[in-house]
PDB file of N, CA and C in Angstrom:
ATOM      1  N   UNK B   1       0.840  -1.195   0.012  1.00  0.00           N
ATOM      2  CA  UNK B   1      -0.038   0.029  -0.026  1.00  0.00           C
ATOM      3  C   UNK B   1       0.882   1.273   0.031  1.00  0.00           C
ATOM      4  N   UNK B   2       1.960   1.182   0.791  1.00  0.00           N
ATOM      5  CA  UNK B   2       2.813   2.410   0.783  1.00  0.00           C
ATOM      6  C   UNK B   2       3.451   2.722  -0.566  1.00  0.00           C
ATOM      7  N   UNK B   3       3.734   1.658  -1.324  1.00  0.00           N
ATOM      8  CA  UNK B   3       4.366   1.879  -2.619  1.00  0.00           C
ATOM      9  C   UNK B   3       3.447   2.706  -3.502  1.00  0.00           C
ATOM     10  N   UNK B   4       2.121   2.415  -3.412  1.00  0.00           N
ATOM     11  CA  UNK B   4       1.151   3.067  -4.214  1.00  0.00           C
ATOM     12  C   UNK B   4       1.091   4.542  -3.767  1.00  0.00           C
ATOM     13  N   UNK B   5       0.989   4.769  -2.505  1.00  0.00           N
ATOM     14  CA  UNK B   5       0.991   6.109  -1.946  1.00  0.00           C
ATOM     15  C   UNK B   5       2.278   6.938  -2.338  1.00  0.00           C
ATOM     16  N   UNK B   6       3.360   6.265  -2.287  1.00  0.00           N
ATOM     17  CA  UNK B   6       4.626   7.019  -2.650  1.00  0.00           C
ATOM     18  C   UNK B   6       4.668   7.267  -4.121  1.00  0.00           C
ATOM     19  N   UNK B   7       4.145   6.487  -4.960  1.00  0.00           N
ATOM     20  CA  UNK B   7       4.043   6.739  -6.471  1.00  0.00           C
ATOM     21  C   UNK B   7       3.195   8.017  -6.637  1.00  0.00           C
ATOM     22  N   UNK B   8       2.041   8.029  -5.968  1.00  0.00           N
ATOM     23  CA  UNK B   8       1.162   9.257  -6.048  1.00  0.00           C
ATOM     24  C   UNK B   8       1.848  10.495  -5.522  1.00  0.00           C
ATOM     25  N   UNK B   9       2.627  10.361  -4.351  1.00  0.00           N
ATOM     26  CA  UNK B   9       3.335  11.459  -3.912  1.00  0.00           C
ATOM     27  C   UNK B   9       4.379  12.058  -4.824  1.00  0.00           C
ATOM     28  N   UNK B  10       5.185  11.053  -5.449  1.00  0.00           N
ATOM     29  CA  UNK B  10       6.209  11.549  -6.361  1.00  0.00           C
ATOM     30  C   UNK B  10       5.588  12.217  -7.611  1.00  0.00           C
ATOM     31  N   UNK B  11       4.453  11.587  -8.113  1.00  0.00           N
ATOM     32  CA  UNK B  11       3.762  12.218  -9.274  1.00  0.00           C
ATOM     33  C   UNK B  11       3.262  13.607  -8.960  1.00  0.00           C
ATOM     34  N   UNK B  12       2.691  13.748  -7.813  1.00  0.00           N
ATOM     35  CA  UNK B  12       2.139  15.077  -7.320  1.00  0.00           C
ATOM     36  C   UNK B  12       3.214  16.121  -7.187  1.00  0.00           C
ATOM     37  N   UNK B  13       4.263  15.648  -6.533  1.00  0.00           N
ATOM     38  CA  UNK B  13       5.437  16.573  -6.271  1.00  0.00           C
ATOM     39  C   UNK B  13       6.073  17.019  -7.565  1.00  0.00           C
ATOM     40  N   UNK B  14       6.218  16.075  -8.527  1.00  0.00           N
ATOM     41  CA  UNK B  14       6.779  16.359  -9.854  1.00  0.00           C
ATOM     42  C   UNK B  14       5.919  17.352 -10.501  1.00  0.00           C
ATOM     43  N   UNK B  15       4.660  17.208 -10.473  1.00  0.00           N
ATOM     44  CA  UNK B  15       3.655  18.132 -11.141  1.00  0.00           C
ATOM     45  C   UNK B  15       3.752  19.589 -10.614  1.00  0.00           C
ATOM     46  N   UNK B  16       3.833  19.646  -9.318  1.00  0.00           N
ATOM     47  CA  UNK B  16       3.903  20.941  -8.667  1.00  0.00           C
ATOM     48  C   UNK B  16       5.231  21.605  -8.928  1.00  0.00           C
ATOM     49  N   UNK B  17       6.361  20.823  -8.852  1.00  0.00           N
ATOM     50  CA  UNK B  17       7.661  21.331  -9.070  1.00  0.00           C
ATOM     51  C   UNK B  17       7.885  21.754 -10.465  1.00  0.00           C
ATOM     52  N   UNK B  18       7.287  21.019 -11.429  1.00  0.00           N
ATOM     53  CA  UNK B  18       7.377  21.354 -12.794  1.00  0.00           C
ATOM     54  C   UNK B  18       6.700  22.746 -13.153  1.00  0.00           C
ATOM     55  N   UNK B  19       5.503  22.907 -12.524  1.00  0.00           N
ATOM     56  CA  UNK B  19       4.787  24.103 -12.692  1.00  0.00           C
ATOM     57  C   UNK B  19       5.614  25.276 -12.163  1.00  0.00           C
ATOM     58  N   UNK B  20       6.293  25.078 -10.991  1.00  0.00           N
ATOM     59  CA  UNK B  20       7.091  26.136 -10.442  1.00  0.00           C
ATOM     60  C   UNK B  20       8.300  26.412 -11.283  1.00  0.00           C
ATOM     61  N   UNK B  21       8.927  25.368 -11.833  1.00  0.00           N
ATOM     62  CA  UNK B  21      10.092  25.495 -12.651  1.00  0.00           C
ATOM     63  C   UNK B  21       9.752  26.367 -13.937  1.00  0.00           C
ATOM     64  N   UNK B  22       8.585  26.112 -14.517  1.00  0.00           N
ATOM     65  CA  UNK B  22       8.216  26.828 -15.752  1.00  0.00           C
ATOM     66  C   UNK B  22       8.000  28.273 -15.465  1.00  0.00           C
ATOM     67  N   UNK B  23       7.732  28.697 -14.264  1.00  0.00           N
ATOM     68  CA  UNK B  23       7.610  30.086 -13.923  1.00  0.00           C
ATOM     69  C   UNK B  23       8.900  30.934 -13.847  1.00  0.00           C
ATOM     70  N   UNK B  24       9.989  30.187 -13.762  1.00  0.00           N
ATOM     71  CA  UNK B  24      11.304  30.809 -13.661  1.00  0.00           C
ATOM     72  C   UNK B  24      11.796  31.315 -15.044  1.00  0.00           C
ATOM     73  N   UNK B  25      12.669  32.165 -14.979  1.00  0.00           N
ATOM     74  CA  UNK B  25      13.442  32.569 -16.142  1.00  0.00           C
ATOM     75  C   UNK B  25      14.339  31.457 -16.548  1.00  0.00           C
ATOM     76  N   UNK B  26      14.577  31.209 -17.870  1.00  0.00           N
ATOM     77  CA  UNK B  26      15.418  30.066 -18.279  1.00  0.00           C
ATOM     78  C   UNK B  26      16.793  30.052 -17.669  1.00  0.00           C
ATOM     79  N   UNK B  27      17.243  31.206 -17.360  1.00  0.00           N
ATOM     80  CA  UNK B  27      18.629  31.423 -16.830  1.00  0.00           C
ATOM     81  C   UNK B  27      18.654  30.918 -15.352  1.00  0.00           C
ATOM     82  N   UNK B  28      17.438  30.785 -14.684  1.00  0.00           N
ATOM     83  CA  UNK B  28      17.464  30.366 -13.336  1.00  0.00           C
ATOM     84  C   UNK B  28      17.092  28.869 -13.124  1.00  0.00           C
ATOM     85  N   UNK B  29      17.027  28.123 -14.212  1.00  0.00           N
ATOM     86  CA  UNK B  29      16.837  26.717 -14.101  1.00  0.00           C
ATOM     87  C   UNK B  29      18.126  25.998 -13.470  1.00  0.00           C
ATOM     88  N   UNK B  30      17.955  25.256 -12.401  1.00  0.00           N
ATOM     89  CA  UNK B  30      19.173  24.704 -11.750  1.00  0.00           C
ATOM     90  C   UNK B  30      19.941  23.780 -12.757  1.00  0.00           C
ATOM     91  N   UNK B  31      21.211  23.900 -12.685  1.00  0.00           N
ATOM     92  CA  UNK B  31      22.028  23.012 -13.585  1.00  0.00           C
ATOM     93  C   UNK B  31      22.299  21.699 -12.836  1.00  0.00           C
ATOM     94  N   UNK B  32      22.373  21.700 -11.557  1.00  0.00           N
ATOM     95  CA  UNK B  32      22.542  20.460 -10.803  1.00  0.00           C
ATOM     96  C   UNK B  32      22.204  20.761  -9.265  1.00  0.00           C
ATOM     97  N   UNK B  33      20.939  20.450  -8.903  1.00  0.00           N
ATOM     98  CA  UNK B  33      20.544  20.856  -7.613  1.00  0.00           C
ATOM     99  C   UNK B  33      19.471  19.788  -7.072  1.00  0.00           C
ATOM    100  N   UNK B  34      19.346  19.771  -5.867  1.00  0.00           N
ATOM    101  CA  UNK B  34      18.261  18.905  -5.131  1.00  0.00           C
ATOM    102  C   UNK B  34      17.772  19.727  -3.990  1.00  0.00           C
ATOM    103  N   UNK B  35      16.477  19.407  -3.568  1.00  0.00           N
ATOM    104  CA  UNK B  35      15.908  20.082  -2.448  1.00  0.00           C
ATOM    105  C   UNK B  35      14.794  19.158  -1.910  1.00  0.00           C
ATOM    106  N   UNK B  36      14.442  19.448  -0.618  1.00  0.00           N
ATOM    107  CA  UNK B  36      13.331  18.814  -0.022  1.00  0.00           C
ATOM    108  C   UNK B  36      12.053  19.457  -0.475  1.00  0.00           C
ATOM    109  N   UNK B  37      11.112  18.633  -0.959  1.00  0.00           N
ATOM    110  CA  UNK B  37       9.803  19.201  -1.344  1.00  0.00           C
ATOM    111  C   UNK B  37       9.014  19.674  -0.148  1.00  0.00           C
ATOM    112  N   UNK B  38       8.632  20.898  -0.197  1.00  0.00           N
ATOM    113  CA  UNK B  38       7.877  21.567   0.855  1.00  0.00           C
ATOM    114  C   UNK B  38       6.365  21.163   0.602  1.00  0.00           C
ATOM    115  N   UNK B  39       5.889  20.264   1.495  1.00  0.00           N
ATOM    116  CA  UNK B  39       4.572  19.644   1.278  1.00  0.00           C
ATOM    117  C   UNK B  39       3.504  20.532   1.998  1.00  0.00           C
ATOM    118  N   UNK B  40       3.271  21.667   1.334  1.00  0.00           N
ATOM    119  CA  UNK B  40       2.186  22.572   1.799  1.00  0.00           C
ATOM    120  C   UNK B  40       0.789  22.049   1.610  1.00  0.00           C
ATOM    121  N   UNK B  41       0.656  20.972   0.826  1.00  0.00           N
ATOM    122  CA  UNK B  41      -0.646  20.441   0.497  1.00  0.00           C
ATOM    123  C   UNK B  41      -1.010  19.240   1.397  1.00  0.00           C
ATOM    124  N   UNK B  42      -0.118  18.809   2.292  1.00  0.00           N
ATOM    125  CA  UNK B  42      -0.325  17.724   3.232  1.00  0.00           C
ATOM    126  C   UNK B  42      -0.540  16.437   2.555  1.00  0.00           C
ATOM    127  N   UNK B  43       0.352  16.166   1.453  1.00  0.00           N
ATOM    128  CA  UNK B  43       0.228  14.913   0.713  1.00  0.00           C
ATOM    129  C   UNK B  43       0.836  13.741   1.435  1.00  0.00           C
ATOM    130  N   UNK B  44       1.922  13.992   2.110  1.00  0.00           N
ATOM    131  CA  UNK B  44       2.711  12.930   2.740  1.00  0.00           C
ATOM    132  C   UNK B  44       2.245  12.605   4.167  1.00  0.00           C
ATOM    133  N   UNK B  45       2.477  11.325   4.550  1.00  0.00           N
ATOM    134  CA  UNK B  45       2.290  10.952   5.965  1.00  0.00           C
ATOM    135  C   UNK B  45       3.460  11.451   6.746  1.00  0.00           C
ATOM    136  N   UNK B  46       3.446  11.496   8.033  1.00  0.00           N
ATOM    137  CA  UNK B  46       4.531  12.024   8.883  1.00  0.00           C
ATOM    138  C   UNK B  46       5.873  11.384   8.617  1.00  0.00           C
ATOM    139  N   UNK B  47       5.995  10.155   8.272  1.00  0.00           N
ATOM    140  CA  UNK B  47       7.266   9.457   8.068  1.00  0.00           C
ATOM    141  C   UNK B  47       7.679   9.274   6.586  1.00  0.00           C
ATOM    142  N   UNK B  48       7.067  10.067   5.750  1.00  0.00           N
ATOM    143  CA  UNK B  48       7.368  10.067   4.287  1.00  0.00           C
ATOM    144  C   UNK B  48       7.936  11.360   3.872  1.00  0.00           C
ATOM    145  N   UNK B  49       8.982  11.271   3.100  1.00  0.00           N
ATOM    146  CA  UNK B  49       9.679  12.457   2.581  1.00  0.00           C
ATOM    147  C   UNK B  49       9.727  12.453   1.035  1.00  0.00           C
ATOM    148  N   UNK B  50       9.800  13.695   0.493  1.00  0.00           N
ATOM    149  CA  UNK B  50       9.807  13.851  -0.976  1.00  0.00           C
ATOM    150  C   UNK B  50      11.062  14.703  -1.297  1.00  0.00           C
ATOM    151  N   UNK B  51      11.887  14.280  -2.159  1.00  0.00           N
ATOM    152  CA  UNK B  51      13.030  15.070  -2.578  1.00  0.00           C
ATOM    153  C   UNK B  51      12.942  15.271  -4.166  1.00  0.00           C
ATOM    154  N   UNK B  52      13.303  16.476  -4.522  1.00  0.00           N
ATOM    155  CA  UNK B  52      13.255  16.924  -5.929  1.00  0.00           C
ATOM    156  C   UNK B  52      14.737  17.039  -6.389  1.00  0.00           C
ATOM    157  N   UNK B  53      15.006  16.487  -7.534  1.00  0.00           N
ATOM    158  CA  UNK B  53      16.286  16.669  -8.199  1.00  0.00           C
ATOM    159  C   UNK B  53      16.078  17.332  -9.542  1.00  0.00           C
ATOM    160  N   UNK B  54      16.981  18.240  -9.862  1.00  0.00           N
ATOM    161  CA  UNK B  54      16.868  18.927 -11.151  1.00  0.00           C
ATOM    162  C   UNK B  54      18.292  19.114 -11.733  1.00  0.00           C
ATOM    163  N   UNK B  55      18.435  18.690 -12.962  1.00  0.00           N
ATOM    164  CA  UNK B  55      19.696  18.776 -13.662  1.00  0.00           C
ATOM    165  C   UNK B  55      19.465  19.308 -15.066  1.00  0.00           C
ATOM    166  N   UNK B  56      20.250  20.224 -15.535  1.00  0.00           N
ATOM    167  CA  UNK B  56      20.175  20.707 -16.933  1.00  0.00           C
ATOM    168  C   UNK B  56      21.456  21.021 -17.552  1.00  0.00           C
ATOM    169  N   UNK B  57      21.462  21.138 -18.792  1.00  0.00           N
ATOM    170  CA  UNK B  57      22.713  21.365 -19.561  1.00  0.00           C
ATOM    171  C   UNK B  57      23.173  22.801 -19.491  1.00  0.00           C
ATOM    172  N   UNK B  58      24.095  23.138 -20.239  1.00  0.00           N
ATOM    173  CA  UNK B  58      24.661  24.570 -20.221  1.00  0.00           C
ATOM    174  C   UNK B  58      23.512  25.488 -20.681  1.00  0.00           C
ATOM    175  N   UNK B  59      23.402  26.586 -19.974  1.00  0.00           N
ATOM    176  CA  UNK B  59      22.305  27.522 -20.235  1.00  0.00           C
ATOM    177  C   UNK B  59      22.601  28.356 -21.500  1.00  0.00           C
ATOM    178  N   UNK B  60      22.252  27.749 -22.646  1.00  0.00           N
ATOM    179  CA  UNK B  60      22.351  28.326 -23.889  1.00  0.00           C
ATOM    180  C   UNK B  60      21.093  27.822 -24.687  1.00  0.00           C
ATOM    181  N   UNK B  61      20.246  28.625 -25.105  1.00  0.00           N
ATOM    182  CA  UNK B  61      19.019  28.144 -25.824  1.00  0.00           C
ATOM    183  C   UNK B  61      19.335  27.430 -27.085  1.00  0.00           C
ATOM    184  N   UNK B  62      18.841  26.271 -27.442  1.00  0.00           N
ATOM    185  CA  UNK B  62      18.065  25.394 -26.538  1.00  0.00           C
ATOM    186  C   UNK B  62      18.994  24.551 -25.619  1.00  0.00           C
ATOM    187  N   UNK B  63      18.430  24.061 -24.577  1.00  0.00           N
ATOM    188  CA  UNK B  63      19.174  23.183 -23.692  1.00  0.00           C
ATOM    189  C   UNK B  63      18.103  22.208 -23.026  1.00  0.00           C
ATOM    190  N   UNK B  64      18.574  21.095 -22.578  1.00  0.00           N
ATOM    191  CA  UNK B  64      17.715  20.042 -22.068  1.00  0.00           C
ATOM    192  C   UNK B  64      18.083  19.747 -20.562  1.00  0.00           C
ATOM    193  N   UNK B  65      17.095  19.070 -19.875  1.00  0.00           N
ATOM    194  CA  UNK B  65      17.461  18.692 -18.527  1.00  0.00           C
ATOM    195  C   UNK B  65      16.319  17.737 -18.056  1.00  0.00           C
ATOM    196  N   UNK B  66      16.386  17.467 -16.734  1.00  0.00           N
ATOM    197  CA  UNK B  66      15.350  16.587 -16.196  1.00  0.00           C
ATOM    198  C   UNK B  66      14.971  17.111 -14.752  1.00  0.00           C
ATOM    199  N   UNK B  67      13.771  16.742 -14.330  1.00  0.00           N
ATOM    200  CA  UNK B  67      13.264  16.957 -12.982  1.00  0.00           C
ATOM    201  C   UNK B  67      12.832  15.602 -12.499  1.00  0.00           C
ATOM    202  N   UNK B  68      13.237  15.271 -11.323  1.00  0.00           N
ATOM    203  CA  UNK B  68      12.889  13.907 -10.738  1.00  0.00           C
ATOM    204  C   UNK B  68      12.398  14.162  -9.280  1.00  0.00           C
ATOM    205  N   UNK B  69      11.295  13.498  -8.978  1.00  0.00           N
ATOM    206  CA  UNK B  69      10.739  13.546  -7.595  1.00  0.00           C
ATOM    207  C   UNK B  69      10.819  12.043  -7.019  1.00  0.00           C
ATOM    208  N   UNK B  70      11.386  11.982  -5.776  1.00  0.00           N
ATOM    209  CA  UNK B  70      11.505  10.721  -5.146  1.00  0.00           C
ATOM    210  C   UNK B  70      10.775  10.738  -3.829  1.00  0.00           C
ATOM    211  N   UNK B  71       9.779   9.841  -3.700  1.00  0.00           N
ATOM    212  CA  UNK B  71       9.030   9.720  -2.411  1.00  0.00           C
ATOM    213  C   UNK B  71       9.673   8.550  -1.697  1.00  0.00           C
ATOM    214  N   UNK B  72       9.851   8.717  -0.373  1.00  0.00           N
ATOM    215  CA  UNK B  72      10.539   7.705   0.365  1.00  0.00           C
ATOM    216  C   UNK B  72       9.836   7.474   1.732  1.00  0.00           C
ATOM    217  N   UNK B  73       9.515   6.255   2.061  1.00  0.00           N
ATOM    218  CA  UNK B  73       8.949   5.914   3.359  1.00  0.00           C
ATOM    219  C   UNK B  73      10.116   5.727   4.377  1.00  0.00           C
ATOM    220  N   UNK B  74      10.122   6.421   5.384  1.00  0.00           N
ATOM    221  CA  UNK B  74      11.217   6.329   6.430  1.00  0.00           C
ATOM    222  C   UNK B  74      11.257   5.020   7.164  1.00  0.00           C
ATOM    223  N   UNK B  75      10.111   4.425   7.444  1.00  0.00           N
ATOM    224  CA  UNK B  75      10.029   3.208   8.195  1.00  0.00           C
ATOM    225  C   UNK B  75      10.327   1.960   7.298  1.00  0.00           C
ATOM    226  N   UNK B  76       9.748   1.890   6.084  1.00  0.00           N
ATOM    227  CA  UNK B  76       9.931   0.775   5.220  1.00  0.00           C
ATOM    228  C   UNK B  76      11.121   0.929   4.222  1.00  0.00           C
ATOM    229  N   UNK B  77      11.635   2.125   4.099  1.00  0.00           N
ATOM    230  CA  UNK B  77      12.692   2.442   3.134  1.00  0.00           C
ATOM    231  C   UNK B  77      12.231   2.158   1.763  1.00  0.00           C
ATOM    232  N   UNK B  78      10.984   2.206   1.472  1.00  0.00           N
ATOM    233  CA  UNK B  78      10.463   2.042   0.087  1.00  0.00           C
ATOM    234  C   UNK B  78      10.599   3.383  -0.604  1.00  0.00           C
ATOM    235  N   UNK B  79      10.988   3.319  -1.843  1.00  0.00           N
ATOM    236  CA  UNK B  79      11.116   4.507  -2.691  1.00  0.00           C
ATOM    237  C   UNK B  79      10.340   4.357  -4.004  1.00  0.00           C
ATOM    238  N   UNK B  80       9.708   5.424  -4.442  1.00  0.00           N
ATOM    239  CA  UNK B  80       9.133   5.469  -5.737  1.00  0.00           C
ATOM    240  C   UNK B  80       9.444   6.792  -6.347  1.00  0.00           C
ATOM    241  N   UNK B  81       9.671   6.812  -7.620  1.00  0.00           N
ATOM    242  CA  UNK B  81      10.093   8.087  -8.254  1.00  0.00           C
ATOM    243  C   UNK B  81       9.267   8.323  -9.557  1.00  0.00           C
ATOM    244  N   UNK B  82       9.264   9.521  -9.984  1.00  0.00           N
ATOM    245  CA  UNK B  82       8.710   9.916 -11.252  1.00  0.00           C
ATOM    246  C   UNK B  82       9.559  11.106 -11.762  1.00  0.00           C
ATOM    247  N   UNK B  83       9.836  11.083 -13.073  1.00  0.00           N
ATOM    248  CA  UNK B  83      10.703  12.082 -13.689  1.00  0.00           C
ATOM    249  C   UNK B  83      10.279  12.476 -15.036  1.00  0.00           C
ATOM    250  N   UNK B  84      10.646  13.591 -15.421  1.00  0.00           N
ATOM    251  CA  UNK B  84      10.443  14.015 -16.834  1.00  0.00           C
ATOM    252  C   UNK B  84      11.650  14.733 -17.392  1.00  0.00           C
ATOM    253  N   UNK B  85      11.904  14.426 -18.660  1.00  0.00           N
ATOM    254  CA  UNK B  85      12.955  15.128 -19.410  1.00  0.00           C
ATOM    255  C   UNK B  85      12.255  16.333 -20.104  1.00  0.00           C
ATOM    256  N   UNK B  86      13.045  17.449 -20.102  1.00  0.00           N
ATOM    257  CA  UNK B  86      12.479  18.688 -20.708  1.00  0.00           C
ATOM    258  C   UNK B  86      13.471  19.320 -21.664  1.00  0.00           C
ATOM    259  N   UNK B  87      12.996  20.266 -22.477  1.00  0.00           N
ATOM    260  CA  UNK B  87      13.853  21.003 -23.327  1.00  0.00           C
ATOM    261  C   UNK B  87      13.348  22.441 -23.191  1.00  0.00           C
ATOM    262  N   UNK B  88      14.247  23.414 -23.134  1.00  0.00           N
ATOM    263  CA  UNK B  88      13.942  24.788 -23.085  1.00  0.00           C
ATOM    264  C   UNK B  88      14.437  25.385 -24.430  1.00  0.00           C
ATOM    265  N   UNK B  89      13.488  26.014 -25.057  1.00  0.00           N
ATOM    266  CA  UNK B  89      13.864  26.620 -26.395  1.00  0.00           C
ATOM    267  C   UNK B  89      13.163  27.974 -26.570  1.00  0.00           C
ATOM    268  N   UNK B  90      13.560  28.697 -27.501  1.00  0.00           N
ATOM    269  CA  UNK B  90      13.048  30.063 -27.800  1.00  0.00           C
ATOM    270  C   UNK B  90      11.662  29.874 -28.441  1.00  0.00           C
ATOM    271  N   UNK B  91      10.654  30.648 -27.904  1.00  0.00           N
ATOM    272  CA  UNK B  91       9.341  30.639 -28.483  1.00  0.00           C
ATOM    273  C   UNK B  91       9.324  31.273 -29.889  1.00  0.00           C
ATOM    274  N   UNK B  92       8.373  30.948 -30.643  1.00  0.00           N
ATOM    275  CA  UNK B  92       8.333  31.517 -32.035  1.00  0.00           C
ATOM    276  C   UNK B  92       7.947  32.982 -32.019  1.00  0.00           C
ATOM    277  N   UNK B  93       7.389  33.492 -30.949  1.00  0.00           N
ATOM    278  CA  UNK B  93       6.985  34.903 -30.916  1.00  0.00           C
ATOM    279  C   UNK B  93       7.539  35.527 -29.670  1.00  0.00           C
ATOM    280  N   UNK B  94       8.041  36.759 -29.750  1.00  0.00           N
ATOM    281  CA  UNK B  94       8.517  37.534 -28.623  1.00  0.00           C
ATOM    282  C   UNK B  94       9.745  36.987 -28.024  1.00  0.00           C
ATOM    283  N   UNK B  95      10.045  37.416 -26.763  1.00  0.00           N
ATOM    284  CA  UNK B  95      11.261  37.045 -26.104  1.00  0.00           C
ATOM    285  C   UNK B  95      10.981  35.872 -25.115  1.00  0.00           C
ATOM    286  N   UNK B  96       9.845  35.328 -25.134  1.00  0.00           N
ATOM    287  CA  UNK B  96       9.530  34.218 -24.290  1.00  0.00           C
ATOM    288  C   UNK B  96      10.325  32.964 -24.609  1.00  0.00           C
ATOM    289  N   UNK B  97      10.405  32.101 -23.610  1.00  0.00           N
ATOM    290  CA  UNK B  97      10.982  30.775 -23.894  1.00  0.00           C
ATOM    291  C   UNK B  97       9.862  29.710 -23.605  1.00  0.00           C
ATOM    292  N   UNK B  98      10.045  28.578 -24.124  1.00  0.00           N
ATOM    293  CA  UNK B  98       9.153  27.522 -23.934  1.00  0.00           C
ATOM    294  C   UNK B  98       9.758  26.364 -23.191  1.00  0.00           C
ATOM    295  N   UNK B  99       9.079  25.832 -22.193  1.00  0.00           N
ATOM    296  CA  UNK B  99       9.499  24.548 -21.547  1.00  0.00           C
ATOM    297  C   UNK B  99       8.708  23.477 -22.165  1.00  0.00           C
ATOM    298  N   UNK B 100       9.366  22.434 -22.726  1.00  0.00           N
ATOM    299  CA  UNK B 100       8.608  21.381 -23.391  1.00  0.00           C
ATOM    300  C   UNK B 100       8.978  20.060 -22.731  1.00  0.00           C
ATOM    301  N   UNK B 101       7.975  19.232 -22.394  1.00  0.00           N
ATOM    302  CA  UNK B 101       8.216  18.002 -21.899  1.00  0.00           C
ATOM    303  C   UNK B 101       8.559  17.027 -23.008  1.00  0.00           C
ATOM    304  N   UNK B 102       9.742  16.346 -22.841  1.00  0.00           N
ATOM    305  CA  UNK B 102      10.124  15.436 -23.899  1.00  0.00           C
ATOM    306  C   UNK B 102       9.717  13.964 -23.564  1.00  0.00           C
ATOM    307  N   UNK B 103       9.757  13.603 -22.273  1.00  0.00           N
ATOM    308  CA  UNK B 103       9.449  12.258 -21.903  1.00  0.00           C
ATOM    309  C   UNK B 103       9.151  12.195 -20.388  1.00  0.00           C
ATOM    310  N   UNK B 104       8.151  11.371 -19.992  1.00  0.00           N
ATOM    311  CA  UNK B 104       7.896  11.132 -18.575  1.00  0.00           C
ATOM    312  C   UNK B 104       8.350   9.715 -18.239  1.00  0.00           C
ATOM    313  N   UNK B 105       9.093   9.553 -17.124  1.00  0.00           N
ATOM    314  CA  UNK B 105       9.633   8.261 -16.777  1.00  0.00           C
ATOM    315  C   UNK B 105       9.201   7.939 -15.326  1.00  0.00           C
ATOM    316  N   UNK B 106       8.817   6.651 -15.166  1.00  0.00           N
ATOM    317  CA  UNK B 106       8.490   6.156 -13.858  1.00  0.00           C
ATOM    318  C   UNK B 106       9.529   5.094 -13.445  1.00  0.00           C
TER     319      UNK B 106
END
């Protein structure tokens, strides 16, 4: 049962983190960083943790990277993850950039 819940947690954390990442300027996308997911939605049980990993290439349009969320049960040491590969490229109009999902991985 915990494996199912951790899968849901990692998917949800990835979705939220991806939305936050797209709001950044392309220059502010982490090249190699990880952080604890701040669970303001109360998704996790008290002994479950979610960690986000983000890695991207050299910041020169276009560039690629990935975002990965890992849900972990502290008592059972069970882990489930969900990740997506993305590409950042210049939009066809204006100075905007586009974040494009290339692949989702479980």
